[in-house]
């Protein structure tokens, strides 16, 4: 297992377009997290899954954002009608249990022009 | 609301010297975990060290150790014998036992001078 992988690594999109990111967690990890990180800031929590169930969503996750984790494996994060303020690094992490460390992917850097 | 505060936006240390990064947190949880993560430039975030709040003994991982002061809600990271590869952003994070997610501070950018 090579760890948490995210695709794509970079995405440039025009304002108003929809984008979708994918995260493949470490295979035996049942928890999967999405974070957003803007320049000079720490990661901010967006949402997390335990297996296929989405258990918590941050108020940062507006109606334009949706995340899924079908079958409790990989996860997708979709942003509809992108805005310039959505430009950020989107990080995915996974953990075995709630009290174990989270392993992070390399992130997807989104630029909205 | 839970908050994590890192009051040092940037720190600098001479190679082979020791540096301490500060972190304070505010949580209402009785059972929680504290972490230091390292994020090198353009590379993924990796765990440096973790501390369970119920443990009184400070965690240590090779050259990295913490000073956990539970009553003061302080969780500082000490890096001994600093190496050039230690240069990175360091994030302090808190996770309550009943919560699913990590709460991060804004980070401290550590530079290591040869």
Short mmCIF file of C-alpha atoms in Angstrom, two decimals:
data_model
loop_
_atom_site.label_atom_id
_atom_site.label_comp_id
_atom_site.label_asym_id
_atom_site.label_seq_id
_atom_site.Cartn_x
_atom_site.Cartn_y
_atom_site.Cartn_z
CA UNK A 1 0.00 0.00 0.00
CA UNK A 2 1.46 3.35 -1.02
CA UNK A 3 -0.60 5.50 1.32
CA UNK A 4 -3.36 7.99 0.64
CA UNK A 5 -3.51 9.05 -2.99
CA UNK A 6 -5.35 12.01 -4.49
CA UNK A 7 -6.18 12.79 -8.08
CA UNK A 8 -5.62 15.13 -9.77
CA UNK A 9 -2.67 16.87 -8.13
CA UNK A 10 -3.48 20.15 -9.79
CA UNK A 11 -6.66 21.51 -11.35
CA UNK A 12 -7.22 24.84 -13.07
CA UNK A 13 -10.80 25.65 -13.88
CA UNK A 14 -12.87 28.59 -15.00
CA UNK A 15 -15.27 30.20 -12.59
CA UNK A 16 -18.67 28.57 -12.80
CA UNK A 17 -17.41 25.16 -13.86
CA UNK A 18 -17.85 21.98 -11.82
CA UNK A 19 -14.85 20.01 -10.57
CA UNK A 20 -14.48 16.60 -8.94
CA UNK A 21 -11.57 15.30 -6.91
CA UNK A 22 -10.85 11.74 -5.94
CA UNK A 23 -9.22 10.29 -2.84
CA UNK A 24 -8.10 6.69 -2.34
CA UNK A 25 -7.46 6.02 1.35
CA UNK A 26 -5.18 3.39 2.85
CA UNK A 27 -7.08 0.19 2.18
CA UNK A 28 -7.95 -0.95 5.71
CA UNK A 29 -8.80 2.54 6.99
CA UNK A 30 -12.49 3.05 7.61
CA UNK A 31 -12.31 6.79 8.35
CA UNK A 32 -11.79 9.29 5.58
CA UNK A 33 -11.51 13.07 5.98
CA UNK A 34 -11.55 16.06 3.66
CA UNK A 35 -9.81 19.31 4.58
CA UNK A 36 -9.21 22.60 2.79
CA UNK A 37 -5.99 24.55 3.19
CA UNK A 38 -5.45 28.08 1.95
CA UNK A 39 -2.05 29.74 1.71
CA UNK A 40 -0.52 30.45 5.09
CA UNK A 41 -3.26 28.69 7.03
CA UNK A 42 -3.72 25.36 8.69
CA UNK A 43 -6.07 22.79 7.20
CA UNK A 44 -9.76 23.40 7.87
CA UNK A 45 -12.10 20.47 8.30
CA UNK A 46 -14.77 19.96 5.64
CA UNK A 47 -16.30 16.53 6.21
CA UNK A 48 -15.57 12.98 7.23
CA UNK A 49 -16.83 9.46 6.58
CA UNK A 50 -16.86 6.30 8.58
CA UNK A 51 -17.07 3.61 5.95
CA UNK A 52 -19.73 4.85 3.54
CA UNK A 53 -21.57 7.03 6.07
CA UNK A 54 -20.92 10.76 6.05
CA UNK A 55 -20.93 11.52 9.77
CA UNK A 56 -20.09 15.20 9.98
CA UNK A 57 -20.04 18.24 7.73
CA UNK A 58 -18.48 21.60 8.52
CA UNK A 59 -20.40 24.78 7.97
CA UNK A 60 -17.64 25.56 5.46
CA UNK A 61 -19.20 22.93 3.23
CA UNK A 62 -21.72 25.03 1.33
CA UNK A 63 -24.50 23.62 -0.81
CA UNK A 64 -22.15 23.74 -3.79
CA UNK A 65 -19.96 21.08 -2.19
CA UNK A 66 -20.84 17.41 -2.06
CA UNK A 67 -18.82 14.42 -0.99
CA UNK A 68 -19.45 10.73 -1.40
CA UNK A 69 -17.78 7.51 -0.40
CA UNK A 70 -19.58 4.71 -2.18
CA UNK A 71 -18.97 1.27 -0.70
CA UNK A 72 -16.68 2.77 1.90
CA UNK A 73 -13.66 2.78 -0.36
CA UNK A 74 -12.55 5.80 -2.40
CA UNK A 75 -14.20 9.17 -1.95
CA UNK A 76 -15.04 12.03 -4.29
CA UNK A 77 -15.45 15.71 -3.51
CA UNK A 78 -17.39 17.74 -6.03
CA UNK A 79 -17.60 21.50 -6.19
CA UNK A 80 -20.35 22.92 -8.36
CA UNK A 81 -20.30 26.41 -9.90
CA UNK A 82 -16.79 27.10 -8.68
CA UNK A 83 -15.90 30.54 -7.34
CA UNK A 84 -12.52 32.21 -7.01
CA UNK A 85 -12.76 31.77 -3.26
CA UNK A 86 -12.71 28.01 -3.75
CA UNK A 87 -9.06 28.22 -4.82
CA UNK A 88 -7.16 26.19 -2.23
CA UNK A 89 -5.41 22.92 -1.54
CA UNK A 90 -7.90 20.13 -0.85
CA UNK A 91 -6.45 17.48 1.42
CA UNK A 92 -7.72 13.99 2.05
CA UNK A 93 -6.72 11.90 5.04
CA UNK A 94 -7.61 8.48 6.37
CA UNK A 95 -7.30 6.71 9.69
CA UNK A 96 -7.95 3.23 11.03
CA UNK A 97 -10.02 4.40 13.99
CA UNK A 98 -11.07 7.66 15.54
CA UNK A 99 -8.18 7.71 18.00
CA UNK A 100 -5.40 6.76 15.63
CA UNK A 101 -3.28 9.03 13.52
CA UNK A 102 -4.57 10.39 10.25
CA UNK A 103 -2.43 9.85 7.16
CA UNK A 104 -2.63 12.59 4.57
CA UNK A 105 -2.48 12.55 0.81
CA UNK A 106 -0.49 15.05 -1.19
CA UNK A 107 -3.55 17.12 -1.91
CA UNK A 108 -5.27 18.57 -4.96
CA UNK A 109 -4.45 22.20 -5.66
CA UNK A 110 -7.44 23.96 -7.19
CA UNK A 111 -7.09 27.27 -8.99
CA UNK A 112 -10.26 28.99 -10.14
CA UNK A 113 -9.65 31.66 -12.78
CA UNK B 1 -15.65 25.84 20.01
CA UNK B 2 -12.32 24.10 19.99
CA UNK B 3 -9.37 26.26 19.04
CA UNK B 4 -5.66 25.67 18.58
CA UNK B 5 -3.28 28.62 18.72
CA UNK B 6 0.27 28.75 17.45
CA UNK B 7 1.67 32.13 18.38
CA UNK B 8 4.89 31.89 16.37
CA UNK B 9 4.31 32.35 12.63
CA UNK B 10 8.01 31.81 11.93
CA UNK B 11 10.97 30.40 13.80
CA UNK B 12 14.60 29.94 12.90
CA UNK B 13 17.23 27.61 14.34
CA UNK B 14 20.87 26.91 13.67
CA UNK B 15 21.69 23.40 12.50
CA UNK B 16 22.43 21.07 15.45
CA UNK B 17 20.75 23.44 17.91
CA UNK B 18 17.44 22.99 19.76
CA UNK B 19 14.22 24.83 19.04
CA UNK B 20 10.82 24.83 20.76
CA UNK B 21 7.55 25.51 18.95
CA UNK B 22 4.61 26.68 21.05
CA UNK B 23 0.99 25.58 20.93
CA UNK B 24 -2.01 26.20 23.16
CA UNK B 25 -5.42 24.66 22.78
CA UNK B 26 -8.87 25.06 24.17
CA UNK B 27 -11.16 22.07 24.43
CA UNK B 28 -14.13 21.04 26.51
CA UNK B 29 -13.44 17.35 25.91
CA UNK B 30 -12.14 15.25 28.78
CA UNK B 31 -10.67 12.67 26.43
CA UNK B 32 -8.61 14.11 23.59
CA UNK B 33 -5.46 13.70 21.55
CA UNK B 34 -2.83 16.19 20.51
CA UNK B 35 -0.61 16.00 17.46
CA UNK B 36 2.24 17.77 15.75
CA UNK B 37 2.30 17.45 11.96
CA UNK B 38 5.10 18.51 9.62
CA UNK B 39 4.41 19.80 6.10
CA UNK B 40 7.55 20.26 3.97
CA UNK B 41 7.25 22.58 0.97
CA UNK B 42 5.08 21.01 -1.74
CA UNK B 43 4.99 17.72 0.11
CA UNK B 44 2.37 15.91 2.10
CA UNK B 45 1.70 16.36 5.77
CA UNK B 46 3.23 13.73 8.03
CA UNK B 47 2.78 13.01 11.71
CA UNK B 48 5.70 13.97 13.93
CA UNK B 49 4.40 13.02 17.36
CA UNK B 50 1.15 12.40 19.24
CA UNK B 51 0.09 12.68 22.86
CA UNK B 52 -2.93 11.15 24.56
CA UNK B 53 -4.35 13.59 27.10
CA UNK B 54 -4.80 10.88 29.74
CA UNK B 55 -1.08 10.12 29.72
CA UNK B 56 1.03 12.23 32.05
CA UNK B 57 4.30 11.21 30.48
CA UNK B 58 5.48 13.46 27.66
CA UNK B 59 5.73 11.74 24.29
CA UNK B 60 9.13 11.37 22.65
CA UNK B 61 10.10 10.29 19.14
CA UNK B 62 13.85 10.33 18.58
CA UNK B 63 14.87 14.02 18.34
CA UNK B 64 11.30 15.22 18.84
CA UNK B 65 9.67 15.58 22.22
CA UNK B 66 6.73 17.45 23.67
CA UNK B 67 6.09 19.38 26.84
CA UNK B 68 2.45 18.67 27.64
CA UNK B 69 1.03 20.90 30.36
CA UNK B 70 -2.59 19.78 30.69
CA UNK B 71 -3.72 22.35 33.24
CA UNK B 72 -2.28 25.17 31.15
CA UNK B 73 -3.56 23.57 27.92
CA UNK B 74 -0.11 23.89 26.43
CA UNK B 75 1.56 21.44 24.04
CA UNK B 76 4.97 22.57 22.81
CA UNK B 77 7.29 20.67 20.48
CA UNK B 78 11.02 20.50 21.08
CA UNK B 79 13.32 19.58 18.23
CA UNK B 80 16.82 18.65 19.33
CA UNK B 81 19.93 18.50 17.11
CA UNK B 82 18.04 20.30 14.33
CA UNK B 83 18.75 19.13 10.80
CA UNK B 84 18.29 20.85 7.44
CA UNK B 85 15.53 18.39 6.65
CA UNK B 86 13.52 19.66 9.61
CA UNK B 87 12.74 22.86 7.70
CA UNK B 88 8.98 22.86 7.13
CA UNK B 89 5.63 24.15 8.34
CA UNK B 90 4.69 22.60 11.65
CA UNK B 91 1.05 22.32 12.64
CA UNK B 92 -0.30 21.59 16.08
CA UNK B 93 -3.65 19.78 16.08
CA UNK B 94 -6.25 18.67 18.60
CA UNK B 95 -8.82 15.92 18.31
CA UNK B 96 -11.52 15.36 20.86
CA UNK B 97 -12.43 11.80 21.74
CA UNK B 98 -16.02 12.31 20.68
CA UNK B 99 -15.11 14.10 17.48
CA UNK B 100 -14.08 12.81 14.14
CA UNK B 101 -11.89 15.61 12.93
CA UNK B 102 -8.62 17.35 13.72
CA UNK B 103 -8.57 21.05 14.60
CA UNK B 104 -5.36 22.65 13.36
CA UNK B 105 -3.47 25.75 14.35
CA UNK B 106 -2.23 28.19 11.72
CA UNK B 107 1.23 26.71 11.71
CA UNK B 108 4.80 27.75 12.41
CA UNK B 109 7.29 27.99 9.57
CA UNK B 110 10.62 26.61 10.76
CA UNK B 111 13.83 27.53 8.97
CA UNK B 112 17.10 25.72 9.68
CA UNK B 113 20.31 27.62 9.04
CA UNK B 114 23.44 25.66 8.05
#
